[in-house]
Coordinates of C-alpha atoms in Angstrom, one line a residue:
X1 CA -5.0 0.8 41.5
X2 CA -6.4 1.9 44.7
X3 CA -6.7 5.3 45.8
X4 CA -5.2 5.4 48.9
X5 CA -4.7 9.1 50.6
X6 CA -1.9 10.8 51.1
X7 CA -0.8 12.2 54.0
X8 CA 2.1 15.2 55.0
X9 CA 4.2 13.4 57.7
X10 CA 6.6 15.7 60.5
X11 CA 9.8 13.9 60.0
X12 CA 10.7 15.5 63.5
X13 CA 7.8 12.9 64.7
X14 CA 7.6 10.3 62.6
X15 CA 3.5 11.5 62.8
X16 CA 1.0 12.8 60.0
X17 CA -0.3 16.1 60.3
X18 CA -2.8 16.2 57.3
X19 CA -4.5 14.4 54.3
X20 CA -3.3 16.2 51.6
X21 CA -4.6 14.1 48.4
X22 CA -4.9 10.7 47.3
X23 CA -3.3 8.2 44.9
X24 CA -3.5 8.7 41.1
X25 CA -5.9 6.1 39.5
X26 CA -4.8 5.4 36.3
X27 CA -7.8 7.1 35.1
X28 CA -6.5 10.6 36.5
X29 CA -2.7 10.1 35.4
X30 CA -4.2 9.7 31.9
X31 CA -6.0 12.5 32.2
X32 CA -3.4 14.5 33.2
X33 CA -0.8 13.7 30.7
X34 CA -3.7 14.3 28.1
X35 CA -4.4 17.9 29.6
X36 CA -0.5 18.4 29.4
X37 CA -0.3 17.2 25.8
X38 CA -3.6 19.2 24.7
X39 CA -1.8 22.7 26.7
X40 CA 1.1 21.7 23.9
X41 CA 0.4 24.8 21.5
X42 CA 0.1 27.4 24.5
X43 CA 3.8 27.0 25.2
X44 CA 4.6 27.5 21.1
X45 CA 5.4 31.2 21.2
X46 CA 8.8 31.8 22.9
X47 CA 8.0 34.9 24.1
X48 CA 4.8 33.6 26.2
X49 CA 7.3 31.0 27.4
X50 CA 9.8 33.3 28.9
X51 CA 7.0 35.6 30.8
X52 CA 5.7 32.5 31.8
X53 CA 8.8 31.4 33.4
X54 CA 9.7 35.1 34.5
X55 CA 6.3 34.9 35.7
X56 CA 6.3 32.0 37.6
X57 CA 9.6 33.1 39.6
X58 CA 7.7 36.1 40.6
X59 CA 4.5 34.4 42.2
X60 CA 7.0 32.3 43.7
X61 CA 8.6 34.6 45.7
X62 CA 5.6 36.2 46.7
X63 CA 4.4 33.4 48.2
X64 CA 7.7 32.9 50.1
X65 CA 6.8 32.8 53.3
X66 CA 3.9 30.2 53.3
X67 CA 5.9 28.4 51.0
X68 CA 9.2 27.9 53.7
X69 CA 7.2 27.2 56.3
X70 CA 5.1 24.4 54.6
X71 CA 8.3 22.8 53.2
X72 CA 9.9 23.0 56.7
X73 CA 7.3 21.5 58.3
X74 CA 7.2 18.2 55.2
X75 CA 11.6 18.2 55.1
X76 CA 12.8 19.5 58.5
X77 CA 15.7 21.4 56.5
X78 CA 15.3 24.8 58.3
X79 CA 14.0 28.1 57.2
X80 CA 17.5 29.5 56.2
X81 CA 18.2 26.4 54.1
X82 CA 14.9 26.1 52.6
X83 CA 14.6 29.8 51.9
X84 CA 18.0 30.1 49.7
X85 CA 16.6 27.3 48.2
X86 CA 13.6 28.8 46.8
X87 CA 15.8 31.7 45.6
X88 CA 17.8 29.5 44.0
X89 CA 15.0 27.9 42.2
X90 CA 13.2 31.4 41.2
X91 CA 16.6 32.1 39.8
X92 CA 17.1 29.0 38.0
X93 CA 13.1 29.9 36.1
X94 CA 14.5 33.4 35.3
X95 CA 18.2 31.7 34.1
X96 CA 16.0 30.0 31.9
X97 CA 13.8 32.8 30.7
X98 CA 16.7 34.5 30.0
X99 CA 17.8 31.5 27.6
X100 CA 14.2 31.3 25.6
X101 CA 14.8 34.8 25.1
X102 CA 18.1 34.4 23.7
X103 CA 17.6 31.5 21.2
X104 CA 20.7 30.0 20.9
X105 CA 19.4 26.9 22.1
X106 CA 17.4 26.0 18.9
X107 CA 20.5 25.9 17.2
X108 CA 19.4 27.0 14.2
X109 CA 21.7 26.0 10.7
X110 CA 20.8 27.4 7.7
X111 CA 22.9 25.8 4.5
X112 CA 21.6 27.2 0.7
X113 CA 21.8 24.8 -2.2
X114 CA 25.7 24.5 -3.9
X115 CA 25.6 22.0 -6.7
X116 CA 29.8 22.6 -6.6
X117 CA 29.9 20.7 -3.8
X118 CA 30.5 16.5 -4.1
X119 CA 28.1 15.5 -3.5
X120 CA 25.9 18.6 -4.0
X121 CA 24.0 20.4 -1.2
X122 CA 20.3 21.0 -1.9
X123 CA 18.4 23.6 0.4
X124 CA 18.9 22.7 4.4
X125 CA 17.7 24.1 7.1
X126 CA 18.0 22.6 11.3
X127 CA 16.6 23.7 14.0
X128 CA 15.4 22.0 17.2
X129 CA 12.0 21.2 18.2
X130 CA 9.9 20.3 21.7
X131 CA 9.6 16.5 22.3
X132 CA 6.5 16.7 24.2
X133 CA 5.1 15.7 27.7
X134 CA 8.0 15.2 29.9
X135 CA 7.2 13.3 33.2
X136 CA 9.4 14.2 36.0
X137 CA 9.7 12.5 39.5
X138 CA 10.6 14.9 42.2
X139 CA 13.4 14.3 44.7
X140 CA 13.1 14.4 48.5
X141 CA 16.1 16.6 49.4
X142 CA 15.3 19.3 47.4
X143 CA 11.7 20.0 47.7
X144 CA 12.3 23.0 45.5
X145 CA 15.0 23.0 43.1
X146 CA 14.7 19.2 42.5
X147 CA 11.1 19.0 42.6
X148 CA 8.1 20.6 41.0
X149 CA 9.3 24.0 40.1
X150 CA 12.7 22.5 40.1
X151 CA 15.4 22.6 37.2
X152 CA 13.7 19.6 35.6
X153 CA 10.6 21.8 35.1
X154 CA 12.1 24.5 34.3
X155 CA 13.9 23.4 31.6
X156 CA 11.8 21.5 30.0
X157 CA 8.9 24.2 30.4
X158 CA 11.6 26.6 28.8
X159 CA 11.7 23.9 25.8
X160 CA 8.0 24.2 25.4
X161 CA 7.1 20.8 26.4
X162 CA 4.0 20.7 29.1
X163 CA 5.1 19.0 32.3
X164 CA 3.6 15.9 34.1
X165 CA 5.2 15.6 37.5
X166 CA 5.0 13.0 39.9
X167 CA 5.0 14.6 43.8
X168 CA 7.6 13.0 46.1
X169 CA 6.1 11.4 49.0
X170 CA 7.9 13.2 51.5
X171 CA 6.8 16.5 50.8
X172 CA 3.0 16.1 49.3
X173 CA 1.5 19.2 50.8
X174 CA 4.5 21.5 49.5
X175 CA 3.9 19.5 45.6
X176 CA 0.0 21.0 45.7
X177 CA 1.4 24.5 47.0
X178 CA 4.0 24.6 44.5
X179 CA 1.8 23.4 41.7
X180 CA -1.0 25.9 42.3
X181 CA 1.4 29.0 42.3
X182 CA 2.7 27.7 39.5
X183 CA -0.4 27.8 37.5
X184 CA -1.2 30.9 38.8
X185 CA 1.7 32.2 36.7
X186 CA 0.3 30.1 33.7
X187 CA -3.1 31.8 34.4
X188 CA -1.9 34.9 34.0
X189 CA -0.8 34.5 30.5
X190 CA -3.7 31.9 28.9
X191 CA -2.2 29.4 29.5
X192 CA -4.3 26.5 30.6
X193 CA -3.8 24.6 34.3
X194 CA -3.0 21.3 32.0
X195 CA 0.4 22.6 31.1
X196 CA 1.6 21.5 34.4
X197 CA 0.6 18.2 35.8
X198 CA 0.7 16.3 39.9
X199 CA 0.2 13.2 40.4
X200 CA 0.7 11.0 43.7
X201 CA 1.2 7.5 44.5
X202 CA 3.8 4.8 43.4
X203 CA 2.2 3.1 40.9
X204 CA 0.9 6.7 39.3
X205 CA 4.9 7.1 38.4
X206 CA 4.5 3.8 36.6
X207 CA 1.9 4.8 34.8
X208 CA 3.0 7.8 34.2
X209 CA 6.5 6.4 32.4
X210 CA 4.4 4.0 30.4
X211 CA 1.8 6.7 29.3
X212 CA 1.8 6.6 25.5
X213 CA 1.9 10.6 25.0
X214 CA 4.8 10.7 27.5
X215 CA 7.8 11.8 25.0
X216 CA 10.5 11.8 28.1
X217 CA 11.1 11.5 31.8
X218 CA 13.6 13.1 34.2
X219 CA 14.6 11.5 37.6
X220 CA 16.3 12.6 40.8
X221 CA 16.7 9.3 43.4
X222 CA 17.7 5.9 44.0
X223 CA 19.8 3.9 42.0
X224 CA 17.2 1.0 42.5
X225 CA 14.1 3.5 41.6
X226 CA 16.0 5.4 38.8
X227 CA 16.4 2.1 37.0
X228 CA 13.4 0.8 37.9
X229 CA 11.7 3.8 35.7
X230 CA 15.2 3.6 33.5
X231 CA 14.3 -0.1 32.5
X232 CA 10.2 0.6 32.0
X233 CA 11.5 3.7 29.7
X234 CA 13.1 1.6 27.4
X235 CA 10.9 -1.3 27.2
X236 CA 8.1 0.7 26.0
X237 CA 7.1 -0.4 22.3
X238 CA 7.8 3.3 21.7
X239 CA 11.3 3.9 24.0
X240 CA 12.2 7.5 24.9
X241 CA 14.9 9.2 26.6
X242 CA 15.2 8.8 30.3
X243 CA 17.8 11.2 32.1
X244 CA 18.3 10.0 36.0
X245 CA 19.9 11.0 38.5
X246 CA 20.6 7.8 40.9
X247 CA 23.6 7.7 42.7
X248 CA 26.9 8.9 43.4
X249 CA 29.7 8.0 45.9
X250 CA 31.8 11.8 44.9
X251 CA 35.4 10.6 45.8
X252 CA 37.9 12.6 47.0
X253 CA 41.4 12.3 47.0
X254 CA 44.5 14.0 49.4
X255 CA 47.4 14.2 48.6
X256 CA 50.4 13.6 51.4
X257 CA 51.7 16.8 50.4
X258 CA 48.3 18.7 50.9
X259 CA 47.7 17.2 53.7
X260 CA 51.6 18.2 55.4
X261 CA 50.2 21.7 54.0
X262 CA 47.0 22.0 55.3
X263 CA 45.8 19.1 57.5
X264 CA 43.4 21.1 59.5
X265 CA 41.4 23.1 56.7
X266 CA 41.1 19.9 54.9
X267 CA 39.6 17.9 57.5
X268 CA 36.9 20.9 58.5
X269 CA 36.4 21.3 55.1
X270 CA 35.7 17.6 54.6
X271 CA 33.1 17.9 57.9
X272 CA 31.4 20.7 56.5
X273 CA 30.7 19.1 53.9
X274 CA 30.0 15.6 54.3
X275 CA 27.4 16.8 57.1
X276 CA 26.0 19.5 55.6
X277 CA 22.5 19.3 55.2
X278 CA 22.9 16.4 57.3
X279 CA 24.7 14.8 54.9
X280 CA 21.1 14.9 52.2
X281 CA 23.5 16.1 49.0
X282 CA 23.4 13.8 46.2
X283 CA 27.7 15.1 45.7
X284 CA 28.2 14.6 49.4
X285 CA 31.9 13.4 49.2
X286 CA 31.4 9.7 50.7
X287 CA 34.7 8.1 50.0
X288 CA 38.0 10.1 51.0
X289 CA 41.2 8.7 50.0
X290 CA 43.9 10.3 52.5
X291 CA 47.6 9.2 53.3
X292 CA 48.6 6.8 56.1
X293 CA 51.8 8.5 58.1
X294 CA 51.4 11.9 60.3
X295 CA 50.1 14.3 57.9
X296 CA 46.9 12.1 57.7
X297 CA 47.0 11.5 61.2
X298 CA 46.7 15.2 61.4
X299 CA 43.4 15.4 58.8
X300 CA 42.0 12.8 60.9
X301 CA 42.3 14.8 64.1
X302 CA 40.8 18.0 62.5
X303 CA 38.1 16.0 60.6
X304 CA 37.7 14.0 64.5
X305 CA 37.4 17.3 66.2
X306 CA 34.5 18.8 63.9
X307 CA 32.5 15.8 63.5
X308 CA 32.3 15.5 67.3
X309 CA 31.2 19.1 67.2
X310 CA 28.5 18.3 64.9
X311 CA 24.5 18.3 66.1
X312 CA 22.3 15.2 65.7
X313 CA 19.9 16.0 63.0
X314 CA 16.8 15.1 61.0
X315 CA 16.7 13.1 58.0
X316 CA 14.1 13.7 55.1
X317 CA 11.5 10.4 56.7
X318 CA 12.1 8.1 58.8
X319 CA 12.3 5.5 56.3
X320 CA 15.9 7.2 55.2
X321 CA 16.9 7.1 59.0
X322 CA 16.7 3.5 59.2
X323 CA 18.7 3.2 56.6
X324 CA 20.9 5.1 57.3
X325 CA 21.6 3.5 61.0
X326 CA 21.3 0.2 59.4
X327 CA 24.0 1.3 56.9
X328 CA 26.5 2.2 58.9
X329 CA 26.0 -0.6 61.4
X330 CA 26.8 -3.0 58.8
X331 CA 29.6 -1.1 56.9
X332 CA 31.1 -1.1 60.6
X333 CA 30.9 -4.4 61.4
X334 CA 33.3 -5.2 58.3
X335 CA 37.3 -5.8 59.3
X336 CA 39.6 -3.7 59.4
X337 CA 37.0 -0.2 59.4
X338 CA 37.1 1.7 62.5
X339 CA 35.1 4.4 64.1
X340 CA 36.5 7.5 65.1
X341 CA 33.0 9.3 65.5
X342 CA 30.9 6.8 65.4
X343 CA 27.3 7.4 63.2
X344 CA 23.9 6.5 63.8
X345 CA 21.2 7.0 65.9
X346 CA 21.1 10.3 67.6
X347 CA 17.8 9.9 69.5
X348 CA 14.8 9.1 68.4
X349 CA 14.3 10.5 65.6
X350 CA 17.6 12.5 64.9
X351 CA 20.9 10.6 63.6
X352 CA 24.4 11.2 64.8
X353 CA 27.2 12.3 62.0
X354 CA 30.0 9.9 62.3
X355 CA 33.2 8.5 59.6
X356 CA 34.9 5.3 59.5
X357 CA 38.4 4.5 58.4
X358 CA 39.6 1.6 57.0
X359 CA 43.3 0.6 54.9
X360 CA 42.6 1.4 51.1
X361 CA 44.1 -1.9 50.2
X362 CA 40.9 -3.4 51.8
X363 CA 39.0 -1.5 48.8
X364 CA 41.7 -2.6 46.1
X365 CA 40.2 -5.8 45.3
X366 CA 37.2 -7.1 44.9
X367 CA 35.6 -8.1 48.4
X368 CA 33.1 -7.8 51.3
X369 CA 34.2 -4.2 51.4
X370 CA 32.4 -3.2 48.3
X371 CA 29.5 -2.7 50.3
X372 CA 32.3 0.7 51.7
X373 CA 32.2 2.1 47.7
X374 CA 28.3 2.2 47.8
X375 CA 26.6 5.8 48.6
X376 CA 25.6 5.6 51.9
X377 CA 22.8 8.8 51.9
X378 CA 23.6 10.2 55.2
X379 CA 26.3 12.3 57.2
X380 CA 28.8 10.3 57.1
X381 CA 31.5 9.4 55.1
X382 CA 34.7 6.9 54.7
X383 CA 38.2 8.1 54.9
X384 CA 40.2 5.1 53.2
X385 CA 43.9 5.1 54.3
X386 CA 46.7 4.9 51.5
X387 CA 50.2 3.9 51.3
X388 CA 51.2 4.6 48.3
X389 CA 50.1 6.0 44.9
X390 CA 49.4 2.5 43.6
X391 CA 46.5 2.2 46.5
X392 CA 45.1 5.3 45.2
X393 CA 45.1 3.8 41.5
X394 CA 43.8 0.5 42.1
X395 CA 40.9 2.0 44.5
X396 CA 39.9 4.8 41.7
X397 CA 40.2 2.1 39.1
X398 CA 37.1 0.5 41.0
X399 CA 35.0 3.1 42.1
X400 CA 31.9 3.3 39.3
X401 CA 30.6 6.6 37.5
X402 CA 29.8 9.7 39.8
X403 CA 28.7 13.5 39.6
X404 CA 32.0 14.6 41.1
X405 CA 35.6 14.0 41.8
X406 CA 37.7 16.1 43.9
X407 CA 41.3 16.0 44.7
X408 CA 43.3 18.6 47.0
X409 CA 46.7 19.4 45.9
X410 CA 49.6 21.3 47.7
X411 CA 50.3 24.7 46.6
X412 CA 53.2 22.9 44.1
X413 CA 50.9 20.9 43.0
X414 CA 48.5 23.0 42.0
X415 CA 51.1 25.2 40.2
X416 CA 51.9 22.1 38.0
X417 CA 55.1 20.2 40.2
X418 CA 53.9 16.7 41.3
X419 CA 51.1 14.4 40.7
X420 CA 48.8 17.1 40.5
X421 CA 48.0 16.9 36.3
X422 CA 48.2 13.1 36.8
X423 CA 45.7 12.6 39.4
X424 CA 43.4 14.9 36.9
X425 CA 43.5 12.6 34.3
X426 CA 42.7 9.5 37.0
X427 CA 39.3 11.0 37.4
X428 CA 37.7 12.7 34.9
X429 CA 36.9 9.5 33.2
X430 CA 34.8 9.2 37.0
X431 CA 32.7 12.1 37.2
X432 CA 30.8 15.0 35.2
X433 CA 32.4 17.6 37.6
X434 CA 36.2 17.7 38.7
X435 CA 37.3 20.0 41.7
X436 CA 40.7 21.2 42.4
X437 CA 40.8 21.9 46.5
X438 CA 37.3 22.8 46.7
X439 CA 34.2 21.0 47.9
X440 CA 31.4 18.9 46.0
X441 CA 28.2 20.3 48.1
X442 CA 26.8 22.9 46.2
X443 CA 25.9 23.2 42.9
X444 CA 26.0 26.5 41.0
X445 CA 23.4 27.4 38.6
X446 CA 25.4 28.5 35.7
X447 CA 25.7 28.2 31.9
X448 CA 28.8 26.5 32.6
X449 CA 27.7 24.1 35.0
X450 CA 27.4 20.4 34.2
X451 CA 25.6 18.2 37.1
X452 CA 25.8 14.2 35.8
X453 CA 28.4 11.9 35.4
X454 CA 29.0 8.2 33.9
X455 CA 26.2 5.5 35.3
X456 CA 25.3 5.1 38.0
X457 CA 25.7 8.8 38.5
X458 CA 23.3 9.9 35.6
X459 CA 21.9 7.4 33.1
X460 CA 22.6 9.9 30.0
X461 CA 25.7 12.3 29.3
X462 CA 23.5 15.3 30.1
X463 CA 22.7 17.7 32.9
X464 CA 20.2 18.7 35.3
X465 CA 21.8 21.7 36.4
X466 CA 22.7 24.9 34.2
X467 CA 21.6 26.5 30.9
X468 CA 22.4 23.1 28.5
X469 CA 19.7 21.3 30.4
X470 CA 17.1 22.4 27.9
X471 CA 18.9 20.0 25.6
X472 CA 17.4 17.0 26.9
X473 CA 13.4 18.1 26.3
X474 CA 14.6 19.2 22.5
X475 CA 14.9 17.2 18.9
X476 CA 16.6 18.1 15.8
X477 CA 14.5 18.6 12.3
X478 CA 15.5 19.5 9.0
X479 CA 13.5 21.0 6.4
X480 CA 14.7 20.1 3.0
X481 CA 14.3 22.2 -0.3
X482 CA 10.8 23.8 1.2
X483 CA 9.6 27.3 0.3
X484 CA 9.9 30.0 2.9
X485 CA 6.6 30.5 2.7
X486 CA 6.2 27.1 4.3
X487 CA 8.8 27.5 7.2
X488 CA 8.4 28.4 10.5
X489 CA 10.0 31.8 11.4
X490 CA 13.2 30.5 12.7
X491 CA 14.6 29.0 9.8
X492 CA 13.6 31.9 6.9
X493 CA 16.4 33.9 5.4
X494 CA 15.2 37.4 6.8
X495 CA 15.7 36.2 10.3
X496 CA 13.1 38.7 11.9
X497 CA 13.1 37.2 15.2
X498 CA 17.1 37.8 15.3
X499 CA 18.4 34.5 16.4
X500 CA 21.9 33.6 16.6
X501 CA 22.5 31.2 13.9
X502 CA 25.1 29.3 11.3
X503 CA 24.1 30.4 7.7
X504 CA 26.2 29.0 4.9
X505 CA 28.7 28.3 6.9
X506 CA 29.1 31.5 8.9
X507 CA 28.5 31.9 12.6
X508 CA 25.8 35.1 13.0
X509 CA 25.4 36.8 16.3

């Protein structure tokens, strides 16, 4: 393949500003998946993993302020947004630090032999190992936590698996910076430069999912790129485990009653966040389902009055802004969908945060309003109309897998007295995360957190997000009736390394 250059483009422009690199040869994404799979035994002890991590946070932050500015300057996203961003992510490599420390995640089972037992139990001992080289593609609205020190990394770096990761396109010169502190941090505890690859260039992320010592891949985009890399995953003559991010339309439902209660908070709550970010959030609620009569007439007004108060804004390329103004054009055009604040083009290169409505029994059946239940990446968002609980059914009972669901509930509701319980059970089967009068933008970093949902949301039950994310770089192995001397510290009876464990049967803290 040729080696074209690559170049950091000003989305405020539309014009490039440097050469930063140029496109992987296959020759050079071999050779770095090889340097990742040869750093394989520098990330073995756990403790060296966790400074690393701990380490990697720190050289992070210290290079804060070059850092922001280069990202702003690639994404447009503002200091202030870019700069909790970072501490989210230096967090996140600390979160996980903490988690290497800890253990747990091995999961270590220790059963002795019982010949009472039918059938009997020889000697058994579990624990979970590294898979290897994961290959992760970057995402373009997160040019931190999604990207090459994102959660991906992070996690999979926490598993002790070397990382390969292939730059995003929108944010090149940020993917060197990043990199280069990152190995920094390596540096400073032997750890060689190969432990964290970059590559560039479309057809180095092919090559880089069909690369034979590539053990797993992690994705944050498109629906059509995500099973692009989904479908070359699995058609390997060795398969592995793909976990994508692609898409996700994050419904959310009003009730009539919350919306009698609180018509104005929940139409400037809906603005806030449908546009926040300028509407660049992979849980960006992009289908409303709100009540026809007064009290929706009411959210409508509110969500009117902040959307109109709304500044044009930049999207991540320009590529994204045309299809954004070509998106909405065409989901405009259909019958029966209206404009209250129309979007699109805001100038030049800014777009213009609009909604459309349209009667939800246009989305009941199947039809040339479809194209309304596809994620439209973007500020805007579609409020569909309802009449009756029926409509809200049959349009749920369409809408495919996402990362959220929300509903808002009256005060009643909420306290158990109406639909409330009901409309639970109508989406969890939906999403990976269910709110109750909240908002989908923003995604905490917590063990508890779970950030994926049924296809086309995420193409495997895991997440991206939170302290169980390790799981995806990790295998399970039994050892069977071997000596102690020949086991590796985690699984021997003395437990020096004082991991939490289950040992014949008993949970050990």
């Amino acid at each position: 393949m040729a080696a074209a250059p690559v170049w950091s483009v000003d989305p405020r422009t539309g014009k490039q500003r440097e050469q930063v690199a140029v496109e992987a040869t296959a020759q050079e994404v071999d050779a770095a998946v090889r340097a990742a799979h040869e750093a394989r035994g520098s990330l073995a002890d756990r403790a060296v993993r966790a400074a690393f991590l701990r380490s990697a946070a720190e050289e992070l932050q210290a290079a804060k302020d070059g850092l922001v500015e280069t990202a702003d300057a690639e994404t447009a996203l503002g200091p202030v947004r870019l700069t909790g961003e970072l501490a989210r992510t230096c967090y996140q490599l600390r979160a996980f630090a903490d988690i290497v420390d800890e253990g747990a995640f091995l999961d270590v089972v220790i059963n002795h032999p019982d010949d009472t037992a039918t059938p009997p139990i020889p000697d058994l001992r579990r624990y979970k190992v590294p898979l290897g080289v994961v290959a992760v593609y970057s995402a373009s609205n997160f040019p931190f936590a999604f990207s090459v020190a994102g959660g991906d990394t992070a996690s999979a770096l926490a598993a002790g698996c070397p990382v390969v990761v292939k730059a995003h396109p929108d944010h090149p010169a940020l993917s060197e910076y990043v990199a280069k502190v990152l190995r920094r941090a390596a540096a400073r505890h032997d750890i060689p430069d190969g432990v964290l690859g970059l590559v560039h260039g479309f057809e180095a992320g092919i090559e880089l999912i069909k690369h034979p010592l590539v053990a797993a891949a992690g994705f944050t985009g498109s629906v059509r790129g995500g099973r692009a890399l989904f479908d070359a995953a699995a058609a390997r003559p060795v398969p592995i485990p793909f976990h994508g991010e692609l898409g996700s339309l994050n419904p959310v439902v009003v009730t009539e009653a919350a919306a009698a209660e609180r018509a104005d908070a929940i139409g400037a709550g809906l603005a806030g966040s449908m546009t926040l970010g300028v509407g660049q959030f992979c849980v960006k609620p992009g289908l409303v389902l709100a009540p026809s009569g007064a009290a929706g007439d009411a959210l409508l007004k509110s969500l009117t009055d902040a959307v109109s108060d709304t500044d044009a804004g930049v999207l991540l390329d320009h590529r994204m802004r045309d299809n954004f103004v070509a998106g909405v054009a065409e989901r405009a055009q259909l019958p029966d969908v209206d404009s209250p604040v129309t979007p699109g083009a805001g100038g030049e290169h800014t777009v213009s945060a609009g909604f459309l409505t349209v009667p939800a029994s246009r989305l009941a059946e199947e039809g040339e309003h479809d194209l309304l239940l596809e994620e439209c990446f973007g500020p805007v968002t579609v409020v569909a109309r309802y009449e009756d609980e029926a409509e809200v059914k049959a349009v749920l009972s369409r809408l495919p897998g996402n990362l959220t669901a929300t509903v808002q509930l009256s005060e009643e509701e909420a306290a158990g007295q109406g639909q409330g319980a009901e409309l639970l059970q109508e989406l969890t089967p939906l999403a990976g995360r269910v709110l109750v009068n909240g908002w989908p933008t923003g995604v905490a970093v917590a063990p508890a957190q779970h950030h994926g949902g049924p296809y086309p949301a995420t193409t495997s039950t895991s997440t991206s997000v939170g302290g169980t994310a390790i799981e995806r770089w990790l295998r399970p192995v039994v050892y069977q009736s071997a000596p102690e001397a020949l086991l590796p510290a985690e699984l021997r009876d003395e437990n020096s390394l004082g991991l939490p464990r289950r040992f014949n049967g008993r949970l050990e803290r």
